[in-house]
PDB file of C-alpha atoms in Angstrom:
ATOM      1  CA  MET A   1     -63.200 -96.851 -41.625  1.00  0.00           C
ATOM      2  CA  ASP A   2     -65.112 -95.947 -38.456  1.00  0.00           C
ATOM      3  CA  PRO A   3     -63.019 -93.520 -36.355  1.00  0.00           C
ATOM      4  CA  HIS A   4     -64.568 -94.880 -33.135  1.00  0.00           C
ATOM      5  CA  LEU A   5     -63.297 -98.352 -33.991  1.00  0.00           C
ATOM      6  CA  LEU A   6     -59.926 -96.943 -34.976  1.00  0.00           C
ATOM      7  CA  ARG A   7     -59.600 -95.078 -31.656  1.00  0.00           C
ATOM      8  CA  THR A   8     -60.412 -98.281 -29.778  1.00  0.00           C
ATOM      9  CA  TYR A   9     -57.788-100.169 -31.772  1.00  0.00           C
ATOM     10  CA  VAL A  10     -55.097 -97.549 -31.052  1.00  0.00           C
ATOM     11  CA  THR A  11     -55.896 -97.699 -27.320  1.00  0.00           C
ATOM     12  CA  VAL A  12     -55.741-101.510 -27.206  1.00  0.00           C
ATOM     13  CA  ALA A  13     -52.450-101.520 -29.127  1.00  0.00           C
ATOM     14  CA  ARG A  14     -50.970 -98.836 -26.874  1.00  0.00           C
ATOM     15  CA  LEU A  15     -51.978-100.550 -23.620  1.00  0.00           C
ATOM     16  CA  ALA A  16     -51.460-104.114 -24.928  1.00  0.00           C
ATOM     17  CA  SER A  17     -54.631-105.137 -23.106  1.00  0.00           C
ATOM     18  CA  PHE A  18     -58.337-105.360 -23.930  1.00  0.00           C
ATOM     19  CA  SER A  19     -59.336-104.925 -20.288  1.00  0.00           C
ATOM     20  CA  GLU A  20     -57.060-101.887 -19.728  1.00  0.00           C
ATOM     21  CA  ALA A  21     -58.371-100.313 -22.933  1.00  0.00           C
ATOM     22  CA  ALA A  22     -61.956-100.871 -21.765  1.00  0.00           C
ATOM     23  CA  ARG A  23     -61.200 -99.053 -18.512  1.00  0.00           C
ATOM     24  CA  ALA A  24     -59.454 -96.199 -20.299  1.00  0.00           C
ATOM     25  CA  LEU A  25     -62.293 -95.724 -22.787  1.00  0.00           C
ATOM     26  CA  GLY A  26     -65.188 -96.349 -20.398  1.00  0.00           C
ATOM     27  CA  TYR A  27     -66.437 -99.371 -22.370  1.00  0.00           C
ATOM     28  CA  THR A  28     -67.035-102.962 -21.359  1.00  0.00           C
ATOM     29  CA  GLN A  29     -64.374-105.460 -22.385  1.00  0.00           C
ATOM     30  CA  SER A  30     -66.961-107.134 -24.600  1.00  0.00           C
ATOM     31  CA  ALA A  31     -67.581-103.854 -26.442  1.00  0.00           C
ATOM     32  CA  VAL A  32     -63.855-103.389 -27.012  1.00  0.00           C
ATOM     33  CA  SER A  33     -63.596-106.916 -28.430  1.00  0.00           C
ATOM     34  CA  GLN A  34     -66.534-106.203 -30.726  1.00  0.00           C
ATOM     35  CA  HIS A  35     -64.920-102.977 -31.940  1.00  0.00           C
ATOM     36  CA  ILE A  36     -61.674-104.755 -32.813  1.00  0.00           C
ATOM     37  CA  ALA A  37     -63.525-107.592 -34.530  1.00  0.00           C
ATOM     38  CA  ALA A  38     -65.590-105.105 -36.555  1.00  0.00           C
ATOM     39  CA  LEU A  39     -62.484-103.179 -37.657  1.00  0.00           C
ATOM     40  CA  GLU A  40     -60.697-106.383 -38.653  1.00  0.00           C
ATOM     41  CA  ALA A  41     -63.778-107.471 -40.612  1.00  0.00           C
ATOM     42  CA  ASP A  42     -63.965-104.095 -42.357  1.00  0.00           C
ATOM     43  CA  LEU A  43     -60.297-104.269 -43.409  1.00  0.00           C
ATOM     44  CA  ALA A  44     -60.334-108.051 -43.965  1.00  0.00           C
ATOM     45  CA  LEU A  45     -57.052-108.295 -42.056  1.00  0.00           C
ATOM     46  CA  PRO A  46     -56.024-109.462 -38.583  1.00  0.00           C
ATOM     47  CA  LEU A  47     -54.747-106.431 -36.660  1.00  0.00           C
ATOM     48  CA  LEU A  48     -53.917-107.902 -33.237  1.00  0.00           C
ATOM     49  CA  THR A  49     -52.629-111.136 -31.834  1.00  0.00           C
ATOM     50  CA  ARG A  50     -54.552-112.063 -28.684  1.00  0.00           C
ATOM     51  CA  ARG A  51     -51.982-113.814 -26.467  1.00  0.00           C
ATOM     52  CA  PRO A  52     -50.025-111.665 -26.025  1.00  0.00           C
ATOM     53  CA  VAL A  53     -51.977-108.649 -27.259  1.00  0.00           C
ATOM     54  CA  ALA A  54     -49.744-107.087 -29.909  1.00  0.00           C
ATOM     55  CA  PRO A  55     -50.171-105.566 -33.389  1.00  0.00           C
ATOM     56  CA  THR A  56     -49.703-107.822 -36.400  1.00  0.00           C
ATOM     57  CA  PRO A  57     -47.591-106.478 -39.304  1.00  0.00           C
ATOM     58  CA  ALA A  58     -50.806-105.082 -40.821  1.00  0.00           C
ATOM     59  CA  GLY A  59     -51.729-103.614 -37.443  1.00  0.00           C
ATOM     60  CA  GLU A  60     -48.336-101.911 -37.165  1.00  0.00           C
ATOM     61  CA  ARG A  61     -48.861-100.307 -40.559  1.00  0.00           C
ATOM     62  CA  LEU A  62     -52.320 -99.102 -39.522  1.00  0.00           C
ATOM     63  CA  LEU A  63     -50.817 -97.511 -36.395  1.00  0.00           C
ATOM     64  CA  GLU A  64     -48.503 -95.468 -38.628  1.00  0.00           C
ATOM     65  CA  HIS A  65     -51.598 -93.853 -40.189  1.00  0.00           C
ATOM     66  CA  ALA A  66     -53.953 -93.841 -37.205  1.00  0.00           C
ATOM     67  CA  GLY A  67     -52.363 -91.067 -35.133  1.00  0.00           C
ATOM     68  CA  ALA A  68     -52.450 -88.545 -37.990  1.00  0.00           C
ATOM     69  CA  LEU A  69     -55.992 -89.569 -39.021  1.00  0.00           C
ATOM     70  CA  LEU A  70     -57.424 -89.217 -35.515  1.00  0.00           C
ATOM     71  CA  LEU A  71     -55.580 -85.953 -34.932  1.00  0.00           C
ATOM     72  CA  ARG A  72     -57.043 -84.505 -38.141  1.00  0.00           C
ATOM     73  CA  LEU A  73     -60.539 -85.533 -37.071  1.00  0.00           C
ATOM     74  CA  ASP A  74     -60.083 -83.936 -33.645  1.00  0.00           C
ATOM     75  CA  ALA A  75     -58.747 -80.790 -35.303  1.00  0.00           C
ATOM     76  CA  ALA A  76     -61.740 -80.634 -37.668  1.00  0.00           C
ATOM     77  CA  ARG A  77     -64.176 -80.935 -34.759  1.00  0.00           C
ATOM     78  CA  ALA A  78     -62.344 -78.225 -32.803  1.00  0.00           C
ATOM     79  CA  ASP A  79     -62.336 -75.982 -35.887  1.00  0.00           C
ATOM     80  CA  LEU A  80     -66.117 -76.269 -36.271  1.00  0.00           C
ATOM     81  CA  ASP A  81     -66.720 -75.873 -32.534  1.00  0.00           C
ATOM     82  CA  ARG A  82     -65.117 -72.430 -32.713  1.00  0.00           C
ATOM     83  CA  PHE A  83     -68.033 -71.145 -34.808  1.00  0.00           C
ATOM     84  CA  ALA A  84     -70.483 -71.928 -32.013  1.00  0.00           C
ATOM     85  CA  ALA A  85     -68.256 -71.005 -29.083  1.00  0.00           C
ATOM     86  CA  ALA A  86     -69.180 -68.137 -26.785  1.00  0.00           C
ATOM     87  CA  PRO A  87     -66.719 -65.218 -26.509  1.00  0.00           C
ATOM     88  CA  ARG A  88     -63.732 -66.250 -24.411  1.00  0.00           C
ATOM     89  CA  THR A  89     -63.072 -64.621 -21.042  1.00  0.00           C
ATOM     90  CA  THR A  90     -59.953 -66.697 -20.323  1.00  0.00           C
ATOM     91  CA  LEU A  91     -56.822 -67.655 -22.244  1.00  0.00           C
ATOM     92  CA  SER A  92     -55.059 -71.012 -22.531  1.00  0.00           C
ATOM     93  CA  VAL A  93     -51.577 -71.109 -24.050  1.00  0.00           C
ATOM     94  CA  ALA A  94     -49.485 -74.164 -24.888  1.00  0.00           C
ATOM     95  CA  ALA A  95     -45.773 -73.412 -25.084  1.00  0.00           C
ATOM     96  CA  SER A  96     -42.485 -75.185 -25.507  1.00  0.00           C
ATOM     97  CA  PRO A  97     -40.213 -74.196 -22.590  1.00  0.00           C
ATOM     98  CA  LEU A  98     -37.681 -72.162 -24.584  1.00  0.00           C
ATOM     99  CA  ALA A  99     -40.529 -70.170 -26.156  1.00  0.00           C
ATOM    100  CA  LEU A 100     -41.222 -68.649 -22.728  1.00  0.00           C
ATOM    101  CA  HIS A 101     -38.909 -65.658 -22.707  1.00  0.00           C
ATOM    102  CA  PRO A 102     -39.473 -62.068 -21.484  1.00  0.00           C
ATOM    103  CA  ARG A 103     -41.361 -60.857 -24.566  1.00  0.00           C
ATOM    104  CA  THR A 104     -43.861 -63.711 -24.681  1.00  0.00           C
ATOM    105  CA  LEU A 105     -44.378 -63.677 -20.914  1.00  0.00           C
ATOM    106  CA  ALA A 106     -44.962 -59.913 -20.906  1.00  0.00           C
ATOM    107  CA  ALA A 107     -47.748 -60.335 -23.478  1.00  0.00           C
ATOM    108  CA  LEU A 108     -49.807 -62.601 -21.188  1.00  0.00           C
ATOM    109  CA  PRO A 109     -52.835 -61.006 -19.495  1.00  0.00           C
ATOM    110  CA  ALA A 110     -52.586 -60.422 -15.763  1.00  0.00           C
ATOM    111  CA  THR A 111     -55.404 -62.851 -14.897  1.00  0.00           C
ATOM    112  CA  GLY A 112     -57.403 -65.703 -16.380  1.00  0.00           C
ATOM    113  CA  VAL A 113     -54.465 -67.485 -18.006  1.00  0.00           C
ATOM    114  CA  THR A 114     -53.638 -71.183 -18.139  1.00  0.00           C
ATOM    115  CA  LEU A 115     -50.080 -71.758 -19.350  1.00  0.00           C
ATOM    116  CA  CYS A 116     -49.043 -75.320 -20.175  1.00  0.00           C
ATOM    117  CA  ALA A 117     -45.440 -76.258 -20.998  1.00  0.00           C
ATOM    118  CA  LEU A 118     -45.338 -79.045 -23.598  1.00  0.00           C
ATOM    119  CA  PRO A 119     -42.744 -80.716 -25.802  1.00  0.00           C
ATOM    120  CA  ARG A 120     -42.341 -78.812 -29.099  1.00  0.00           C
ATOM    121  CA  GLU A 121     -44.082 -81.423 -31.217  1.00  0.00           C
ATOM    122  CA  ARG A 122     -47.198 -81.329 -29.039  1.00  0.00           C
ATOM    123  CA  VAL A 123     -47.770 -77.567 -29.166  1.00  0.00           C
ATOM    124  CA  PRO A 124     -49.257 -77.558 -32.723  1.00  0.00           C
ATOM    125  CA  GLU A 125     -51.478 -80.501 -31.735  1.00  0.00           C
ATOM    126  CA  ALA A 126     -52.813 -78.639 -28.700  1.00  0.00           C
ATOM    127  CA  VAL A 127     -53.771 -75.625 -30.826  1.00  0.00           C
ATOM    128  CA  ALA A 128     -55.223 -77.740 -33.633  1.00  0.00           C
ATOM    129  CA  THR A 129     -57.446 -79.801 -31.336  1.00  0.00           C
ATOM    130  CA  GLY A 130     -58.672 -76.836 -29.294  1.00  0.00           C
ATOM    131  CA  ASP A 131     -56.841 -77.783 -26.105  1.00  0.00           C
ATOM    132  CA  ALA A 132     -55.149 -74.367 -26.294  1.00  0.00           C
ATOM    133  CA  ASP A 133     -56.302 -71.035 -27.713  1.00  0.00           C
ATOM    134  CA  ALA A 134     -52.802 -70.245 -28.915  1.00  0.00           C
ATOM    135  CA  GLY A 135     -49.371 -71.821 -28.986  1.00  0.00           C
ATOM    136  CA  LEU A 136     -45.801 -70.645 -28.614  1.00  0.00           C
ATOM    137  CA  VAL A 137     -43.258 -72.893 -30.271  1.00  0.00           C
ATOM    138  CA  ASP A 138     -39.519 -72.506 -30.739  1.00  0.00           C
ATOM    139  CA  GLY A 139     -36.728 -74.048 -32.751  1.00  0.00           C
ATOM    140  CA  ILE A 140     -33.546 -73.276 -34.660  1.00  0.00           C
ATOM    141  CA  ALA A 141     -33.600 -71.922 -38.195  1.00  0.00           C
ATOM    142  CA  ALA A 142     -31.674 -69.751 -40.609  1.00  0.00           C
ATOM    143  CA  PRO A 143     -32.306 -66.029 -39.997  1.00  0.00           C
ATOM    144  CA  SER A 144     -35.836 -65.029 -41.154  1.00  0.00           C
ATOM    145  CA  ASP A 145     -36.686 -68.623 -42.151  1.00  0.00           C
ATOM    146  CA  PRO A 146     -39.916 -70.092 -40.701  1.00  0.00           C
ATOM    147  CA  LEU A 147     -39.817 -73.104 -38.423  1.00  0.00           C
ATOM    148  CA  ARG A 148     -40.577 -76.510 -39.882  1.00  0.00           C
ATOM    149  CA  LEU A 149     -43.690 -77.598 -38.016  1.00  0.00           C
ATOM    150  CA  PRO A 150     -45.584 -80.890 -38.250  1.00  0.00           C
ATOM    151  CA  ASP A 151     -48.544 -80.740 -40.641  1.00  0.00           C
ATOM    152  CA  VAL A 152     -51.250 -81.575 -38.118  1.00  0.00           C
ATOM    153  CA  ALA A 153     -53.904 -79.077 -39.294  1.00  0.00           C
ATOM    154  CA  PRO A 154     -54.171 -75.641 -40.913  1.00  0.00           C
ATOM    155  CA  LEU A 155     -52.369 -73.276 -38.538  1.00  0.00           C
ATOM    156  CA  THR A 156     -51.104 -69.724 -38.883  1.00  0.00           C
ATOM    157  CA  ALA A 157     -47.555 -69.173 -37.613  1.00  0.00           C
ATOM    158  CA  THR A 158     -46.485 -65.604 -36.800  1.00  0.00           C
ATOM    159  CA  PRO A 159     -42.844 -64.810 -35.989  1.00  0.00           C
ATOM    160  CA  VAL A 160     -42.408 -63.415 -32.483  1.00  0.00           C
ATOM    161  CA  ALA A 161     -38.656 -63.306 -31.835  1.00  0.00           C
ATOM    162  CA  GLU A 162     -35.265 -64.348 -33.165  1.00  0.00           C
ATOM    163  CA  GLU A 163     -32.251 -64.613 -30.860  1.00  0.00           C
ATOM    164  CA  PRO A 164     -28.602 -65.599 -31.419  1.00  0.00           C
ATOM    165  CA  LEU A 165     -27.495 -69.017 -30.185  1.00  0.00           C
ATOM    166  CA  ALA A 166     -24.694 -69.900 -27.794  1.00  0.00           C
ATOM    167  CA  VAL A 167     -22.949 -73.063 -26.694  1.00  0.00           C
ATOM    168  CA  LEU A 168     -23.065 -73.372 -22.906  1.00  0.00           C
ATOM    169  CA  LEU A 169     -19.828 -74.790 -21.419  1.00  0.00           C
ATOM    170  CA  PRO A 170     -18.374 -75.069 -17.910  1.00  0.00           C
ATOM    171  CA  ALA A 171     -16.277 -72.037 -17.030  1.00  0.00           C
ATOM    172  CA  GLY A 172     -13.100 -74.164 -16.989  1.00  0.00           C
ATOM    173  CA  HIS A 173     -13.696 -75.773 -20.400  1.00  0.00           C
ATOM    174  CA  PRO A 174     -10.785 -75.398 -22.889  1.00  0.00           C
ATOM    175  CA  LEU A 175     -13.122 -73.655 -25.371  1.00  0.00           C
ATOM    176  CA  ALA A 176     -14.711 -71.287 -22.853  1.00  0.00           C
ATOM    177  CA  GLY A 177     -12.386 -68.403 -23.813  1.00  0.00           C
ATOM    178  CA  ARG A 178     -13.173 -68.500 -27.528  1.00  0.00           C
ATOM    179  CA  PRO A 179     -15.002 -65.485 -29.059  1.00  0.00           C
ATOM    180  CA  GLY A 180     -17.162 -67.853 -31.103  1.00  0.00           C
ATOM    181  CA  LEU A 181     -17.621 -71.534 -31.925  1.00  0.00           C
ATOM    182  CA  ARG A 182     -18.490 -73.474 -35.052  1.00  0.00           C
ATOM    183  CA  LEU A 183     -20.864 -76.418 -34.830  1.00  0.00           C
ATOM    184  CA  ALA A 184     -18.512 -78.471 -37.018  1.00  0.00           C
ATOM    185  CA  ASP A 185     -15.833 -78.205 -34.305  1.00  0.00           C
ATOM    186  CA  LEU A 186     -18.172 -79.701 -31.694  1.00  0.00           C
ATOM    187  CA  VAL A 187     -19.359 -82.844 -33.483  1.00  0.00           C
ATOM    188  CA  ASP A 188     -17.244 -85.084 -31.281  1.00  0.00           C
ATOM    189  CA  ALA A 189     -18.006 -83.282 -28.021  1.00  0.00           C
ATOM    190  CA  ARG A 190     -20.145 -84.741 -25.252  1.00  0.00           C
ATOM    191  CA  TRP A 191     -23.608 -83.160 -25.215  1.00  0.00           C
ATOM    192  CA  LEU A 192     -26.645 -82.934 -22.982  1.00  0.00           C
ATOM    193  CA  ASP A 193     -29.666 -84.348 -24.775  1.00  0.00           C
ATOM    194  CA  ALA A 194     -32.601 -82.353 -23.421  1.00  0.00           C
ATOM    195  CA  PRO A 195     -35.278 -82.383 -26.148  1.00  0.00           C
ATOM    196  CA  ALA A 196     -37.845 -80.476 -24.067  1.00  0.00           C
ATOM    197  CA  ALA A 197     -35.610 -78.014 -22.207  1.00  0.00           C
ATOM    198  CA  GLY A 198     -32.970 -77.212 -24.845  1.00  0.00           C
ATOM    199  CA  VAL A 199     -32.246 -77.562 -28.543  1.00  0.00           C
ATOM    200  CA  PRO A 200     -32.649 -81.296 -29.370  1.00  0.00           C
ATOM    201  CA  LEU A 201     -29.523 -83.090 -30.557  1.00  0.00           C
ATOM    202  CA  ASP A 202     -31.452 -84.411 -33.569  1.00  0.00           C
ATOM    203  CA  GLU A 203     -31.750 -80.805 -34.766  1.00  0.00           C
ATOM    204  CA  LEU A 204     -28.006 -80.318 -34.423  1.00  0.00           C
ATOM    205  CA  ARG A 205     -27.343 -83.464 -36.427  1.00  0.00           C
ATOM    206  CA  SER A 206     -29.818 -82.298 -39.068  1.00  0.00           C
ATOM    207  CA  VAL A 207     -28.351 -78.821 -39.549  1.00  0.00           C
ATOM    208  CA  HIS A 208     -24.789 -80.187 -39.456  1.00  0.00           C
ATOM    209  CA  GLY A 209     -25.640 -82.466 -42.357  1.00  0.00           C
ATOM    210  CA  GLY A 210     -23.243 -85.249 -41.446  1.00  0.00           C
ATOM    211  CA  PRO A 211     -23.854 -88.996 -41.811  1.00  0.00           C
ATOM    212  CA  ALA A 212     -27.033 -90.208 -40.138  1.00  0.00           C
ATOM    213  CA  GLY A 213     -26.538 -90.932 -36.453  1.00  0.00           C
ATOM    214  CA  ARG A 214     -22.968 -89.582 -36.407  1.00  0.00           C
ATOM    215  CA  GLY A 215     -21.668 -87.109 -33.871  1.00  0.00           C
ATOM    216  CA  PHE A 216     -23.131 -85.066 -31.025  1.00  0.00           C
ATOM    217  CA  ARG A 217     -22.830 -87.932 -28.551  1.00  0.00           C
ATOM    218  CA  THR A 218     -25.196 -87.959 -25.612  1.00  0.00           C
ATOM    219  CA  ALA A 219     -23.357 -87.694 -22.296  1.00  0.00           C
ATOM    220  CA  LEU A 220     -26.556 -87.336 -20.261  1.00  0.00           C
ATOM    221  CA  ARG A 221     -30.216 -87.262 -21.246  1.00  0.00           C
ATOM    222  CA  TYR A 222     -32.517 -84.904 -19.359  1.00  0.00           C
ATOM    223  CA  GLU A 223     -36.245 -85.573 -19.754  1.00  0.00           C
ATOM    224  CA  GLY A 224     -37.528 -82.522 -17.864  1.00  0.00           C
ATOM    225  CA  THR A 225     -38.628 -79.087 -19.049  1.00  0.00           C
ATOM    226  CA  ASP A 226     -36.761 -76.917 -16.511  1.00  0.00           C
ATOM    227  CA  THR A 227     -34.105 -74.953 -18.401  1.00  0.00           C
ATOM    228  CA  ARG A 228     -32.450 -73.980 -15.099  1.00  0.00           C
ATOM    229  CA  ALA A 229     -31.762 -77.649 -14.414  1.00  0.00           C
ATOM    230  CA  LEU A 230     -30.276 -77.959 -17.897  1.00  0.00           C
ATOM    231  CA  THR A 231     -27.951 -74.983 -17.407  1.00  0.00           C
ATOM    232  CA  ALA A 232     -26.878 -76.339 -14.004  1.00  0.00           C
ATOM    233  CA  LEU A 233     -26.011 -79.697 -15.603  1.00  0.00           C
ATOM    234  CA  ALA A 234     -23.911 -77.935 -18.243  1.00  0.00           C
ATOM    235  CA  ALA A 235     -22.136 -75.833 -15.600  1.00  0.00           C
ATOM    236  CA  ALA A 236     -21.350 -79.014 -13.635  1.00  0.00           C
ATOM    237  CA  GLY A 237     -19.603 -80.487 -16.670  1.00  0.00           C
ATOM    238  CA  HIS A 238     -22.121 -83.154 -17.661  1.00  0.00           C
ATOM    239  CA  GLY A 239     -22.171 -82.041 -21.295  1.00  0.00           C
ATOM    240  CA  LEU A 240     -22.594 -79.089 -23.646  1.00  0.00           C
ATOM    241  CA  ALA A 241     -25.927 -77.457 -24.456  1.00  0.00           C
ATOM    242  CA  LEU A 242     -27.060 -75.153 -27.260  1.00  0.00           C
ATOM    243  CA  LEU A 243     -29.343 -72.392 -25.980  1.00  0.00           C
ATOM    244  CA  PRO A 244     -30.530 -68.886 -26.875  1.00  0.00           C
ATOM    245  CA  LEU A 245     -27.709 -66.476 -26.060  1.00  0.00           C
ATOM    246  CA  PRO A 246     -29.701 -64.465 -23.467  1.00  0.00           C
ATOM    247  CA  LEU A 247     -30.457 -67.666 -21.561  1.00  0.00           C
ATOM    248  CA  ALA A 248     -26.842 -68.843 -21.711  1.00  0.00           C
ATOM    249  CA  ALA A 249     -25.533 -65.532 -20.373  1.00  0.00           C
ATOM    250  CA  GLY A 250     -25.011 -65.158 -16.655  1.00  0.00           C
ATOM    251  CA  VAL A 251     -25.250 -68.847 -15.712  1.00  0.00           C
ATOM    252  CA  PRO A 252     -23.145 -69.368 -12.552  1.00  0.00           C
ATOM    253  CA  GLY A 253     -20.104 -71.525 -13.264  1.00  0.00           C
ATOM    254  CA  ALA A 254     -20.698 -71.579 -17.029  1.00  0.00           C
ATOM    255  CA  VAL A 255     -19.892 -69.548 -20.135  1.00  0.00           C
ATOM    256  CA  GLY A 256     -22.102 -69.030 -23.184  1.00  0.00           C
ATOM    257  CA  VAL A 257     -19.950 -68.814 -26.318  1.00  0.00           C
ATOM    258  CA  PRO A 258     -21.799 -67.499 -29.410  1.00  0.00           C
ATOM    259  CA  LEU A 259     -22.379 -69.952 -32.254  1.00  0.00           C
ATOM    260  CA  VAL A 260     -20.897 -68.336 -35.385  1.00  0.00           C
ATOM    261  CA  ALA A 261     -21.303 -71.087 -37.980  1.00  0.00           C
ATOM    262  CA  PRO A 262     -23.601 -72.144 -39.429  1.00  0.00           C
ATOM    263  CA  ARG A 263     -25.688 -68.966 -39.303  1.00  0.00           C
ATOM    264  CA  LEU A 264     -28.592 -70.034 -37.126  1.00  0.00           C
ATOM    265  CA  VAL A 265     -30.995 -68.302 -34.756  1.00  0.00           C
ATOM    266  CA  HIS A 266     -33.371 -69.386 -32.043  1.00  0.00           C
ATOM    267  CA  ARG A 267     -36.839 -68.547 -33.411  1.00  0.00           C
ATOM    268  CA  THR A 268     -40.160 -68.307 -31.575  1.00  0.00           C
ATOM    269  CA  GLU A 269     -43.510 -68.375 -33.392  1.00  0.00           C
ATOM    270  CA  LEU A 270     -47.111 -67.805 -32.318  1.00  0.00           C
ATOM    271  CA  LEU A 271     -49.538 -70.486 -33.524  1.00  0.00           C
ATOM    272  CA  ARG A 272     -53.243 -69.899 -34.107  1.00  0.00           C
ATOM    273  CA  PRO A 273     -55.916 -71.776 -36.089  1.00  0.00           C
ATOM    274  CA  ALA A 274     -55.847 -70.796 -39.767  1.00  0.00           C
ATOM    275  CA  GLY A 275     -58.592 -70.372 -42.310  1.00  0.00           C
ATOM    276  CA  ARG A 276     -61.989 -68.756 -41.973  1.00  0.00           C
ATOM    277  CA  VAL A 277     -62.404 -69.187 -38.247  1.00  0.00           C
ATOM    278  CA  PRO A 278     -63.978 -66.510 -36.057  1.00  0.00           C
ATOM    279  CA  ALA A 279     -61.564 -63.716 -35.184  1.00  0.00           C
ATOM    280  CA  PRO A 280     -60.180 -63.995 -31.638  1.00  0.00           C
ATOM    281  CA  THR A 281     -61.806 -61.859 -28.973  1.00  0.00           C
ATOM    282  CA  GLY A 282     -61.141 -60.947 -25.341  1.00  0.00           C
ATOM    283  CA  PRO A 283     -57.906 -62.183 -23.749  1.00  0.00           C
ATOM    284  CA  VAL A 284     -56.988 -64.215 -26.845  1.00  0.00           C
ATOM    285  CA  ALA A 285     -57.166 -61.121 -29.048  1.00  0.00           C
ATOM    286  CA  ARG A 286     -55.185 -59.018 -26.582  1.00  0.00           C
ATOM    287  CA  PHE A 287     -52.459 -61.648 -26.243  1.00  0.00           C
ATOM    288  CA  THR A 288     -52.057 -62.244 -29.977  1.00  0.00           C
ATOM    289  CA  GLY A 289     -52.221 -58.501 -30.637  1.00  0.00           C
ATOM    290  CA  ARG A 290     -49.403 -57.758 -28.200  1.00  0.00           C
ATOM    291  CA  LEU A 291     -47.203 -60.429 -29.732  1.00  0.00           C
ATOM    292  CA  GLY A 292     -47.962 -59.299 -33.277  1.00  0.00           C
ATOM    293  CA  ALA A 293     -47.248 -55.648 -32.551  1.00  0.00           C
TER     294      ALA A 293
END
């Protein structure tokens, strides 16, 4: 299966248009049509309906494989490119928003840094494909347990920090005076769903272990990455949020009550390419060295 044809197919399916895909890829519309026809001939299956442009059942199944296949190819190319790369004089870091806390920020060099905030699931991809020299990713886990990361490519994950968790509530909430809260007591509460700026509700449902789709109702969904906006929403009474305890402390109009059960922590890990790749040098080496110390 030719990866160039596969990439064209994914773009056409995503944009639902041959002409839009041609513009996005820098091809002529005729070339895009030829790519799709060649891929369909290779697989001996129709992959797209033409009017409207949409994946067939076989095309939908191919899309389930295509993202991982293309990502692996991009990661392999980036891995090999590192052997020929000149020593780095700058540093690019991809980070999920909650991974940016005082320790990780203090490790950044004073100059020559590009810091990009991304959703958690995209941080490993950025490191694997060479879009970032290093990644900072966070999540919730049992104490000392590693994070469960998507298997996008061989990556080395180094623990950086573990912090207690707290439930952020408005100051006048009936539970605000408690010394601690159990997650099981909050299943029926109204929550803020902020997958990029806070702990995603899907993670709460997973660690709670209740029936699929039950509990932790979304009162408001926040699509941004600004944790200050999330804490302000919680303080205004739009829903509860689970955050690292240091971040939940001192929010005006809100109270951070420690989560006491189950035993979970907010964990941050440093991601770097794994395997026999050239050792980092320059700003990359200094950054990773400070975090590993």
